[in-house]
Coordinates of C-alpha atoms and ligand atoms in Angstrom, one line a residue:
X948 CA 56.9 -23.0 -10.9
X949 CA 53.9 -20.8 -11.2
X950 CA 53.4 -19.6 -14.9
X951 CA 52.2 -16.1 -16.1
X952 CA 49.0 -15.8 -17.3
X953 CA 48.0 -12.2 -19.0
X954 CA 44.5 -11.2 -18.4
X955 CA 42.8 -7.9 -19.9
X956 CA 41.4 -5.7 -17.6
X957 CA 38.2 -5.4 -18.0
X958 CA 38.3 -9.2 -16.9
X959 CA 40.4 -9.2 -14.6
X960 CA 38.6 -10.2 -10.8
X961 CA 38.3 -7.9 -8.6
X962 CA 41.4 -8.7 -6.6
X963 CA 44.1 -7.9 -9.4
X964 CA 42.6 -4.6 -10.9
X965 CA 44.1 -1.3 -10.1
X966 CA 43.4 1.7 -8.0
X967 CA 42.5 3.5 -11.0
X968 CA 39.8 0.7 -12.4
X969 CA 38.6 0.2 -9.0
X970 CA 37.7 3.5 -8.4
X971 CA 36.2 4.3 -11.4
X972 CA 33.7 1.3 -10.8
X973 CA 33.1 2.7 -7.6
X974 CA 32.0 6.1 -8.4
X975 CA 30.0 4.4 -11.5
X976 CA 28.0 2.6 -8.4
X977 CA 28.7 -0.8 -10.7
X978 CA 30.8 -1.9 -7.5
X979 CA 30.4 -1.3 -3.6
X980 CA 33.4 -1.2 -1.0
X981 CA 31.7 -3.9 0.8
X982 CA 31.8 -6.0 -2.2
X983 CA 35.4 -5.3 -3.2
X984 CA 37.1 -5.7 0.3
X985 CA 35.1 -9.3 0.9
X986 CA 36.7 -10.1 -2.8
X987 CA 40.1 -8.9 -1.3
X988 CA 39.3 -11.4 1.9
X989 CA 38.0 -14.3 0.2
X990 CA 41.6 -13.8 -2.1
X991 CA 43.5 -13.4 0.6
X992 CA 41.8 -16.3 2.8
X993 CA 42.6 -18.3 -0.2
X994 CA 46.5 -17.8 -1.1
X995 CA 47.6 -16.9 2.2
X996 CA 48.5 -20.4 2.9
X997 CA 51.3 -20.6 0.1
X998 CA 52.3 -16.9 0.4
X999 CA 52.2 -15.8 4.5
X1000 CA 52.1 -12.1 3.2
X1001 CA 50.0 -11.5 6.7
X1002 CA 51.5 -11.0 10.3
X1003 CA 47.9 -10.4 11.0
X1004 CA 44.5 -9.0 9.8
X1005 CA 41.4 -7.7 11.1
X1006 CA 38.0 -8.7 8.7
X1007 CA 35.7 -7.6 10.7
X1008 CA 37.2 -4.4 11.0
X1009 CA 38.0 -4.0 6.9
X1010 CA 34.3 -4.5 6.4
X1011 CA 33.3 -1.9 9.1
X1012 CA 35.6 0.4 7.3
X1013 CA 34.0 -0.7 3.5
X1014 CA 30.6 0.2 5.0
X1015 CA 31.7 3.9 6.0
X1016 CA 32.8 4.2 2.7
X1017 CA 29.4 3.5 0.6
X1018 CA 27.7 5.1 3.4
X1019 CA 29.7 8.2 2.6
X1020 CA 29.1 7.6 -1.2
X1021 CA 25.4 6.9 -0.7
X1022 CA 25.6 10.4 0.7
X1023 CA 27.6 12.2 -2.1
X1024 CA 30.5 12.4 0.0
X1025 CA 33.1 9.9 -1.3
X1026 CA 36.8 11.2 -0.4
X1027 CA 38.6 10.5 -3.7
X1028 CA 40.4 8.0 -5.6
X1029 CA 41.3 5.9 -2.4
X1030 CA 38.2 5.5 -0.6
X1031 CA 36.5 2.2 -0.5
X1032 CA 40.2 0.7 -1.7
X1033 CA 41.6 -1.9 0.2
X1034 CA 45.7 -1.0 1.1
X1035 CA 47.5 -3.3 3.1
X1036 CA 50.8 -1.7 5.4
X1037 CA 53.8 -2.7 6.3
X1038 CA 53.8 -4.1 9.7
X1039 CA 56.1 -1.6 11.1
X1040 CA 53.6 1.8 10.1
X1041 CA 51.4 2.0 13.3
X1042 CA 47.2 2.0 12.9
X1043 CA 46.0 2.7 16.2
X1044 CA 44.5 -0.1 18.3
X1045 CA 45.8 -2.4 15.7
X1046 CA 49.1 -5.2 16.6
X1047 CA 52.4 -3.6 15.3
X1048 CA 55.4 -6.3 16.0
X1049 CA 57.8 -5.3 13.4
X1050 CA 58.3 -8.8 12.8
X1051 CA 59.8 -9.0 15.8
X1052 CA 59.6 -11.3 19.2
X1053 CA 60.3 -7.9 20.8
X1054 CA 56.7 -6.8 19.6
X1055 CA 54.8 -10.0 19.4
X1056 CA 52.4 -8.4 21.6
X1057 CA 52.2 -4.6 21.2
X1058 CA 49.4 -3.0 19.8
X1059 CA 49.6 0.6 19.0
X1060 CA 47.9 4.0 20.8
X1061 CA 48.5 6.0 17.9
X1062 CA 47.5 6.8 14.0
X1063 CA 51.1 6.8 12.0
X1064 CA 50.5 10.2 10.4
X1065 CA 50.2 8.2 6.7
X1066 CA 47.6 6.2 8.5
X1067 CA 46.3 8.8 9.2
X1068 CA 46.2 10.5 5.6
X1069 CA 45.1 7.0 4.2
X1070 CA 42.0 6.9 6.5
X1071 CA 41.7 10.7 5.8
X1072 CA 41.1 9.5 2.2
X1073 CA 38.6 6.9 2.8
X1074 CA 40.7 4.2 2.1
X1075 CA 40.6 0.5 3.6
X1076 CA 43.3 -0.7 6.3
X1077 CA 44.0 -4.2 5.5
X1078 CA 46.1 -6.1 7.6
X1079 CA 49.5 -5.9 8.6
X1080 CA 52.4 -7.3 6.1
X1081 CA 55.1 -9.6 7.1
X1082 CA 59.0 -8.1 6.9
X1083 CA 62.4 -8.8 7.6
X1084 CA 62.5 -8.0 11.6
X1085 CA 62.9 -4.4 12.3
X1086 CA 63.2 -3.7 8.2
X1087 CA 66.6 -5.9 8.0
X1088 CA 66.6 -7.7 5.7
X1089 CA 66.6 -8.6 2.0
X1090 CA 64.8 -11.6 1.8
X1091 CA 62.1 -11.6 4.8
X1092 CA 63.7 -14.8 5.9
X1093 CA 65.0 -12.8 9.0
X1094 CA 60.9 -12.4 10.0
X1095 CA 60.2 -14.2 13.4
X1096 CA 57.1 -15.2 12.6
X1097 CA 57.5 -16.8 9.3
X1098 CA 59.1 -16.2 5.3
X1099 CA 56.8 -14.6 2.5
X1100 CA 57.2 -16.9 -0.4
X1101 CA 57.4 -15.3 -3.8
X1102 CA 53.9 -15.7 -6.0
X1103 CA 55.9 -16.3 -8.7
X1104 CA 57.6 -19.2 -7.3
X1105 CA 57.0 -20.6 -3.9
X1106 CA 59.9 -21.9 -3.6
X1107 CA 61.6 -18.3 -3.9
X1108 CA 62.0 -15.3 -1.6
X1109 CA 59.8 -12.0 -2.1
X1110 CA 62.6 -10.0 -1.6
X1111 CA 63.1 -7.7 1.6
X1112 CA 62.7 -6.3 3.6
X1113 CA 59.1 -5.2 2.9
X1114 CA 58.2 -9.4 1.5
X1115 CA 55.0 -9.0 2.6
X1116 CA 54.0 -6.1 0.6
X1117 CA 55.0 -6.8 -2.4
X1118 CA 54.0 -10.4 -2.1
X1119 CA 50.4 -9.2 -1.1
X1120 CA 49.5 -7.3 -4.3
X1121 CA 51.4 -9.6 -6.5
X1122 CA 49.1 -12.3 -5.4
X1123 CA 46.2 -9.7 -5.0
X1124 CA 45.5 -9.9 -1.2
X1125 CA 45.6 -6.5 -1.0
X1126 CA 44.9 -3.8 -4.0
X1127 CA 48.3 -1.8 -2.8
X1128 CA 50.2 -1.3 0.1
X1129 CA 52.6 0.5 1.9
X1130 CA 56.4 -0.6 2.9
X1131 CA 59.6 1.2 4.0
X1132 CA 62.9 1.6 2.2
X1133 CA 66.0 2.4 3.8
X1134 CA 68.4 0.9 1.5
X1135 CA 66.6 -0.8 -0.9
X1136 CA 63.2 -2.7 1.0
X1137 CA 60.5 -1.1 -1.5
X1138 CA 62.5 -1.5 -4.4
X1139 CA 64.1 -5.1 -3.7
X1140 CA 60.6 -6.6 -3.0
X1141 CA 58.8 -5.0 -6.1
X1142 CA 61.2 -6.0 -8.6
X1143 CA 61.3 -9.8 -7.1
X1144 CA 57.5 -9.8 -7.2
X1145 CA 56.5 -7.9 -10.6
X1146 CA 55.2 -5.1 -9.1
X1147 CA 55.9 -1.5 -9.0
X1148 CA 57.6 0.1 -6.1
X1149 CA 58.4 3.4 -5.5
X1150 CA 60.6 5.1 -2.7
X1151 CA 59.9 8.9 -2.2
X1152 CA 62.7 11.4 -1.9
X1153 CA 63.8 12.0 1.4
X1154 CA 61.6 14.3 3.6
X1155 CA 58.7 13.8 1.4
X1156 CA 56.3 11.4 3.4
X1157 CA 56.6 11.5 6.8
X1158 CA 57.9 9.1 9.3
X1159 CA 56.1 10.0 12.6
X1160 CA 54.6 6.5 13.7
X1161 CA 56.8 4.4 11.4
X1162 CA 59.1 1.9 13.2
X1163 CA 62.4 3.8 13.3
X1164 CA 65.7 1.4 11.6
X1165 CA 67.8 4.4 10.2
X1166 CA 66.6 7.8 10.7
X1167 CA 68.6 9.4 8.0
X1168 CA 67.3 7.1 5.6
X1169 CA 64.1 5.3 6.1
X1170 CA 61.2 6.6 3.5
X1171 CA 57.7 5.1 3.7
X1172 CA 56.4 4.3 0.1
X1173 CA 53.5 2.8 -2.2
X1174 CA 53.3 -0.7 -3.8
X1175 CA 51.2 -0.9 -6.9
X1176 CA 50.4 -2.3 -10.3
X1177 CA 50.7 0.2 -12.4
X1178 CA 53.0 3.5 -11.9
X1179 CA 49.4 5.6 -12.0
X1180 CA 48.0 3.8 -9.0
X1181 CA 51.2 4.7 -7.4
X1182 CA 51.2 8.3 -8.2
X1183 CA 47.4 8.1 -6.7
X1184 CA 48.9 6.7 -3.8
X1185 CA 51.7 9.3 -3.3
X1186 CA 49.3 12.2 -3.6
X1187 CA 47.6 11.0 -0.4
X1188 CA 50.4 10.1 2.1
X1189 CA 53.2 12.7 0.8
X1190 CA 53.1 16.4 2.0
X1191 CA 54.9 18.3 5.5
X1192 CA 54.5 17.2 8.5
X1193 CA 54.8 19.0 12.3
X1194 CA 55.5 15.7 13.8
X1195 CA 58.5 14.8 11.7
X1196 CA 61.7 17.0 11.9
X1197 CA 63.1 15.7 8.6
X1198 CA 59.6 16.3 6.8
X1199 CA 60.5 19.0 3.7
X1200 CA 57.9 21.8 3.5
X1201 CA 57.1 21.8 -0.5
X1202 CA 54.6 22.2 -2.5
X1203 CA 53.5 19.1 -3.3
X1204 CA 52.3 18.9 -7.2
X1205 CA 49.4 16.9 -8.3
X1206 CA 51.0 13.5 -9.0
X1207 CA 48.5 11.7 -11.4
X1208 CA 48.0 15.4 -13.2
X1209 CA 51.5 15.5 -14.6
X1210 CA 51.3 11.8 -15.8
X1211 CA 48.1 13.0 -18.3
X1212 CA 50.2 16.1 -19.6
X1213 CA 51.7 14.3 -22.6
X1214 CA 55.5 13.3 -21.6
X1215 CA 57.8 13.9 -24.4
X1216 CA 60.6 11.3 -24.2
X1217 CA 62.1 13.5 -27.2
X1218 CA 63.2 16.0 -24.5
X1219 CA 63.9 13.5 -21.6
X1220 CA 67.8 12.7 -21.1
X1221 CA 68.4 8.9 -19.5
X1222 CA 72.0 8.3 -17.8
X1223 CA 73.0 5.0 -17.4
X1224 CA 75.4 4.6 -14.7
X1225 CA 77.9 2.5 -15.6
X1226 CA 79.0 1.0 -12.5
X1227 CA 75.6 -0.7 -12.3
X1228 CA 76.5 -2.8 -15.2
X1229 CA 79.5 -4.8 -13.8
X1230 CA 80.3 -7.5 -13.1
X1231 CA 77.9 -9.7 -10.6
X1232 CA 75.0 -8.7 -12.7
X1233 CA 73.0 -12.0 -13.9
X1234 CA 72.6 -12.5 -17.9
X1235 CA 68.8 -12.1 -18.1
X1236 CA 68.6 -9.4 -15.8
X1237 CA 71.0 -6.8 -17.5
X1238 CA 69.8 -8.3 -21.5
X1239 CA 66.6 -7.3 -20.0
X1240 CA 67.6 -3.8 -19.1
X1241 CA 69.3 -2.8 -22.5
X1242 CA 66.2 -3.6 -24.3
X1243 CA 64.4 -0.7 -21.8
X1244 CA 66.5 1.1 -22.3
X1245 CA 67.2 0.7 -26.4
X1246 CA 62.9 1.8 -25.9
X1247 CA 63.3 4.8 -24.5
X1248 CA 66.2 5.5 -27.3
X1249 CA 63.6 4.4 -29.8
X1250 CA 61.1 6.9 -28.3
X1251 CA 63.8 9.3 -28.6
X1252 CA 65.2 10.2 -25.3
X1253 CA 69.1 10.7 -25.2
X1254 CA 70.3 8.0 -23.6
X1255 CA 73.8 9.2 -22.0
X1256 CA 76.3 7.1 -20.1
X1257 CA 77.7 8.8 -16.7
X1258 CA 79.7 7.4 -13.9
X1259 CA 78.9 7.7 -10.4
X1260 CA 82.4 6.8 -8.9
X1261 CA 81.7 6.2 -5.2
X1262 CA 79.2 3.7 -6.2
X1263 CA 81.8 1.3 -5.1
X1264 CA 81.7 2.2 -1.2
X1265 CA 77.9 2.3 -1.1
X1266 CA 77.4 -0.7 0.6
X1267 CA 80.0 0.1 3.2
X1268 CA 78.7 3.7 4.0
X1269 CA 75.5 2.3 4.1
X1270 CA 76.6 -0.4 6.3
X1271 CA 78.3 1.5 8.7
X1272 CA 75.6 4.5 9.0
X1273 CA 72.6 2.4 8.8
X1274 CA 73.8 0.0 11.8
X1275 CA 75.0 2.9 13.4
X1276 CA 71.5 4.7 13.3
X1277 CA 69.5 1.1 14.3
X1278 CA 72.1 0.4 17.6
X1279 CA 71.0 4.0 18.6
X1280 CA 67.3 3.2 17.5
X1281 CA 67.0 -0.1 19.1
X1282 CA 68.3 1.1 22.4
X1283 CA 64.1 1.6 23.3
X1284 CA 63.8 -1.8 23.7
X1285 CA 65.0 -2.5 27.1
X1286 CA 62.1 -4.8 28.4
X1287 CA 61.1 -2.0 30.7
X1288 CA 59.3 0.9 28.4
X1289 CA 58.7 -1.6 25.5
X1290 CA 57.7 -5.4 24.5
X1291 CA 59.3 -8.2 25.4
X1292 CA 60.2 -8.0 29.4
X1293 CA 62.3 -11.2 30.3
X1294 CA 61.1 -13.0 33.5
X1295 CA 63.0 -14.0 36.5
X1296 CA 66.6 -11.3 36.1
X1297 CA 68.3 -10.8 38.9
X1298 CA 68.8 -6.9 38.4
X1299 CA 68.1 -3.9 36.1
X1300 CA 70.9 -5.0 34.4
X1301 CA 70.1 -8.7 34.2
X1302 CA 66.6 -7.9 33.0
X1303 CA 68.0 -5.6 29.9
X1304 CA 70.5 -8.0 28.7
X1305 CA 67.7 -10.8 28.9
X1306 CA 64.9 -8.9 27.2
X1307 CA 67.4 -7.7 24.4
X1308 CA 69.1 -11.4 24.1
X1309 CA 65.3 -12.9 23.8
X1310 CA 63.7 -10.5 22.4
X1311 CA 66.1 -9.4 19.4
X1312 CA 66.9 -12.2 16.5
X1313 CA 70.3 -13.0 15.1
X1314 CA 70.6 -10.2 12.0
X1315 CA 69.3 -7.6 14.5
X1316 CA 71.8 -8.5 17.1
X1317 CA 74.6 -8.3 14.5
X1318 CA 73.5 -5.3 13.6
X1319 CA 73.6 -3.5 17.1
X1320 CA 77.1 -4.7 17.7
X1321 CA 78.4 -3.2 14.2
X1322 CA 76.7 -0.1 15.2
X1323 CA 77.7 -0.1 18.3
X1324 CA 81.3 -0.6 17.5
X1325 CA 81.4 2.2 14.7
X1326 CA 80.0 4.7 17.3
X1327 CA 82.6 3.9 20.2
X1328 CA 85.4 6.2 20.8
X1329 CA 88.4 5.5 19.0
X1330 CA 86.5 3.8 16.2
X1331 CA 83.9 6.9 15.6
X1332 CA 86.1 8.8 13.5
X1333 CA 88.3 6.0 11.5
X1334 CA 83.9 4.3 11.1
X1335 CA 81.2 6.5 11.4
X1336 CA 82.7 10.2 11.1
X1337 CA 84.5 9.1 7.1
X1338 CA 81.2 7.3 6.1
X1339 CA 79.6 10.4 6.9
X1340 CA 82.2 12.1 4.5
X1341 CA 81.5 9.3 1.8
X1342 CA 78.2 9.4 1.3
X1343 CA 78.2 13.4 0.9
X1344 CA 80.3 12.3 -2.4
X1345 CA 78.2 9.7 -3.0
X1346 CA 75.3 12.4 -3.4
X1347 CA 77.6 14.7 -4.9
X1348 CA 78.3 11.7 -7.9
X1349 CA 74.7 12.0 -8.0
X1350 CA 74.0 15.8 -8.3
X1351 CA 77.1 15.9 -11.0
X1352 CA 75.1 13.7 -13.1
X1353 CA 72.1 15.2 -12.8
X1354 CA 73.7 18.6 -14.1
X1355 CA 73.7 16.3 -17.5
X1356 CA 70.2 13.8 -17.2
X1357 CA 66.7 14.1 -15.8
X1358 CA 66.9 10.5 -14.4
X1359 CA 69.4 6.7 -14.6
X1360 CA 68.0 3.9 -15.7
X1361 CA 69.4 0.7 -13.7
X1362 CA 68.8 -2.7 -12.5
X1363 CA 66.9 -2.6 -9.6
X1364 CA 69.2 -5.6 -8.1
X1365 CA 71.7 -7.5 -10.7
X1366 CA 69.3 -11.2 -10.4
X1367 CA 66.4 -12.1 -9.8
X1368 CA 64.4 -13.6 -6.3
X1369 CA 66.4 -16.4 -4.7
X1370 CA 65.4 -19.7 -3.0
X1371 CA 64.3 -19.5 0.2
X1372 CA 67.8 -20.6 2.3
X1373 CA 70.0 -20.0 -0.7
X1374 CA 71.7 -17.1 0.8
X1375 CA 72.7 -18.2 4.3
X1376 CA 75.4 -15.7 4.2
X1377 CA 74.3 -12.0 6.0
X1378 CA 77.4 -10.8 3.2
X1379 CA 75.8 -12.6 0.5
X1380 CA 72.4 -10.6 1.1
X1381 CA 74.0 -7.8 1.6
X1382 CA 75.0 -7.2 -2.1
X1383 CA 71.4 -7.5 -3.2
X1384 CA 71.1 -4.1 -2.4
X1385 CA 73.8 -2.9 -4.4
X1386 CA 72.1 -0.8 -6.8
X1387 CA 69.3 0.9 -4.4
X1388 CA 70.9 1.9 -1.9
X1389 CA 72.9 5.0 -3.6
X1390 CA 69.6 6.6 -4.0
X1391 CA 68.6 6.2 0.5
X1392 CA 72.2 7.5 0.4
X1393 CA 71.3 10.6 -1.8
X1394 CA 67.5 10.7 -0.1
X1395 CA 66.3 10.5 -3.9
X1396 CA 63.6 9.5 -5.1
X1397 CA 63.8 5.9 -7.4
X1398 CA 61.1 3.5 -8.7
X1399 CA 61.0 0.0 -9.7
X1400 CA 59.1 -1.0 -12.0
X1401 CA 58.4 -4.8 -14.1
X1402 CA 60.6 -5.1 -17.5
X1403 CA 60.9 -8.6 -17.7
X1404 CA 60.5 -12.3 -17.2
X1405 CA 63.2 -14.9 -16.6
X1406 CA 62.8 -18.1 -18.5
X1407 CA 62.3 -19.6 -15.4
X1408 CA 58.8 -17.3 -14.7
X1409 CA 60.5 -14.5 -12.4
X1410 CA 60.0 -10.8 -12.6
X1411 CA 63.0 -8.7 -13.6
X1412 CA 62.6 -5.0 -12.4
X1413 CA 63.9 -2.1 -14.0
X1414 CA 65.1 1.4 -11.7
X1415 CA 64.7 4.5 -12.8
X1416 CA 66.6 7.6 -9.8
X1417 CA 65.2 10.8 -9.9
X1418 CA 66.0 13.9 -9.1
X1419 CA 65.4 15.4 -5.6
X1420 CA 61.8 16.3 -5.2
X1421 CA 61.7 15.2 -8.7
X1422 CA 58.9 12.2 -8.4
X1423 CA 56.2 14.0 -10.7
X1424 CA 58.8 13.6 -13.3
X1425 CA 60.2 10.2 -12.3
X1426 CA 56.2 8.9 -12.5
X1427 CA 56.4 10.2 -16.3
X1428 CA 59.0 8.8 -17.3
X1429 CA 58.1 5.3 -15.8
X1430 CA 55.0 5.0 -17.4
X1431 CA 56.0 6.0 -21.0
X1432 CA 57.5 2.8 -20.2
X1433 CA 55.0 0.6 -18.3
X1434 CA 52.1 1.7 -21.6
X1435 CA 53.9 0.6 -24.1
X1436 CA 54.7 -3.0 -22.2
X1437 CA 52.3 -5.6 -20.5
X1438 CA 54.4 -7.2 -17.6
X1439 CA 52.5 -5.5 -14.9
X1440 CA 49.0 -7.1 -16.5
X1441 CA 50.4 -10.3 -16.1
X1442 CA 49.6 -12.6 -12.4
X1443 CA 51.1 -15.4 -11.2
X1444 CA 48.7 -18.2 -11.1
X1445 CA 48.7 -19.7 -7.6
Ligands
LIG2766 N1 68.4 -5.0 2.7 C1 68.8 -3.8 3.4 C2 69.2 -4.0 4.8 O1 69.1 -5.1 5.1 C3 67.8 -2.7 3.2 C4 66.7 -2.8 4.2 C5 65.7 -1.8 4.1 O2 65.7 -1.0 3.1 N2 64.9 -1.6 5.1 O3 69.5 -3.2 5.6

């Protein structure tokens, strides 16, 4: 068991400051990109072992890309708050020329033509692309134990799980092998993963970042989103990937506001209005985990928001809708792979048909299998209405629960999942994992925008992560409110000591 040390900044290395501190060094010329991305490396070269965050990384070309970036400083022309920074990605978000395997044997060998378009905005920003972060294959997952090439291990305690499906993420900047990265949540992967690790995680409304170039699982509800220390660095983050895109049909054409602006105008928690949902407190919900929640939310009481109770009364079918839609969307997704346009391409079928079923039946692992066959069962005629069409119907009352609340609060505060990480093999059951994701996936349901953020230990040393849902297109807001939190606590200053 690792134990928590709690540095101040100021000392901190390299590795485990913030966006925010790291830039500020940067454009005081106290620090170079070169320097900080070889601290980053040497970090990284020296945990990875333990944690297997990585599917893969690229050194040489990190440094090439830390050079460009005090060359353009040299010359007066640094891009912002993200350039020199290194931010590791999700390994299903595609950097061109770079390996992109989703975790997956289907994969192990592709490497992508094309820039993701948040790639693209990261590398528009000056920031460093570091590596590509291990996951639960094809983002299913709540653990990353369903990885084909290997299981994150949590920071905090080896012997745990990092959480799921984006492990490798979270895992990175928790252990500082990677100053913040990216990840995908479709019901729960950004959220899960940061509150297992200690780390903030935030999932963007739906429609606000765009998906072109991620690795499709569920269209509907996938959102690509930012893992960071503090709530500012991800509000930093946000700024650069969120905003319309041509490329992605579902991408929402807003104004988008200036993130890390709103944080500085004072917030007022007088004025703020806090539901708590309470169907996230039942039953199933560990001791610490909820004890640690109350006290959250007895702060923001004590800082004088009106802390309401609501009900959202289809939370109970959440996990069913999303079950049904989400394998639904991934059968139809997954259909690509047929060894002939994509990856894995068996060797020695007989026929066209022969060669599919092998490629699939190689290629795929056991939880993506499973999930094509649910999907493709709840699609078939005769089961599409009685399946696919009613979960459809549920989940417009699910977001309807939602919007009726939000008529009273400006955000709920919940559990981001009712215990904390897991042993690795403790949960051999796919049902078992499934409930993990109890309490996120109402807001991929809802395409809101939610954030987990550290408000606790365990006495055993593990993070406990507290979830704040906002309203649609209401992330300036939700960033407030979390960090009127996060500054008056020091869990996200403390690091697990590997
Ligand atoms: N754990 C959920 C699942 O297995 C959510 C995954 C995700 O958000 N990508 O589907």
């Amino acid at each position: 068991m690792s134990t928590a040390t709690s540095a101040p900044s100021a000392l901190a290395p390299l590795h485990s400051q913030t966006i925010a501190e790291l830039s500020a060094r940067l454009v005081r010329g106290e620090l170079s990109a070169v320097e900080l991305t070889k601290a980053v490396i040497e970090r990284t070269r020296a945990v990875e072992p333990q944690v297997k965050a990585f599917n893969s990384f690229d050194e040489a070309d990190a440094l090439a890309q830390a050079a460009a970036s005090d060359v353009r400083r040299a010359a007066g022309e640094a891009l912002g708050p993200l350039d020199g920074i290194p931010i590791g990605l999700k390994d299903v978000i595609a950097v061109r020329d770079q390996p992109l395997t989703a975790s997956s044997r289907m994969l192990a060998n592709f490497v992508s033509p094309y820039d993701a378009t948040v790639t693209e905005r990261l590398k528009n920003a000056g920031a460093v692309l570091w590596g590509r972060l291990n996951l639960d294959e094809f983002a299913m997952g709540s653990s990353t134990e369903n990885s084909a090439t290997q299981t994150t291990r949590n920071p905090w305690d080896l012997a745990c799980v990092p959480g799921g499906s984006s492990g490798g993420s979270a895992a990175a900047v928790a252990a500082g092998q990677a100053i913040a990265t990216l990840g995908s949540d479709t019901g729960g992967s950004i959220r899960q993963p940061a509150a297992f690790c200690g780390v903030v995680g935030l999932k963007p409304s739906y429609g606000l970042v765009s998906r072109y170039g991620l690795i499709a699982f569920a269209s509907s509800l996938d959102q690509i989103g930012p893992f960071t220390r503090t709530v500012e660095d991800a509000a930093l983050l946000l700024q650069a990937i969120a905003g319309h895109d041509a490329r992605d049909s579902t991408s929402f054409n807003t104004q988008i506001p200036d993130y890390r602006a709103a944080l500085a105008q004072a917030g007022k928690p007088s004025a703020w209005k806090l539901g708590v949902p309470k169907e996230y407190f039942g039953e199933g919900i560990d001791a610490e985990v909820s004890a640690a929640v109350e006290r959250a939310i007895e702060f923001y009481r004590a800082q004088g928001c009106e802390i309401v109770e609501v009900s959202l009364p289809h939370t109970r079918y959440c996990l069913d809708v999303y079950y049904v839609l989400a394998t639904a969307e991934a059968s139809s997704n997954l259909a690509r792979y047929d060894g002939i346009r994509y990856g894995h391409r068996a060797q020695g079928a007989s026929d066209i048909v022969d060669l599919y079923f092998k490629s699939r039946a190689e290629g795929f692992g056991e939880e993506v299998k499973r999930r094509i066959i649910l999907g493709t069962y709840v699609l078939s005629s005769g089961y599409y209405d009685a399946y696919y069409l009613r979960a459809q119907k549920v989940r417009r009352l699910v977001t309807q629960d939602f919007l009726n609340a939000y008529a009273k609060v400006d955000a709920l505060i919940t559990p981001t999942v009712p215990a904390p990480a897991f042993k690795v093999g403790a949960k051999a059951d796919p049902l078992a994992l499934y409930l993990c994701d109890i309490y996120t996936i109402g807001a991929n349901l809802a395409g809101l925008p939610a954030i987990s953020l550290p408000c606790g230990f365990t006495a055993g040393g593990l993070p406990i992560g507290l979830q704040l849902i906002g309203q649609p297109f209401g992330e300036a807001a939700l960033l407030r409110i979390a960090q009127a939190y996060e500054t008056a606590h020091d869990w996200h200053r403390r690091v697990p000591a590997l």
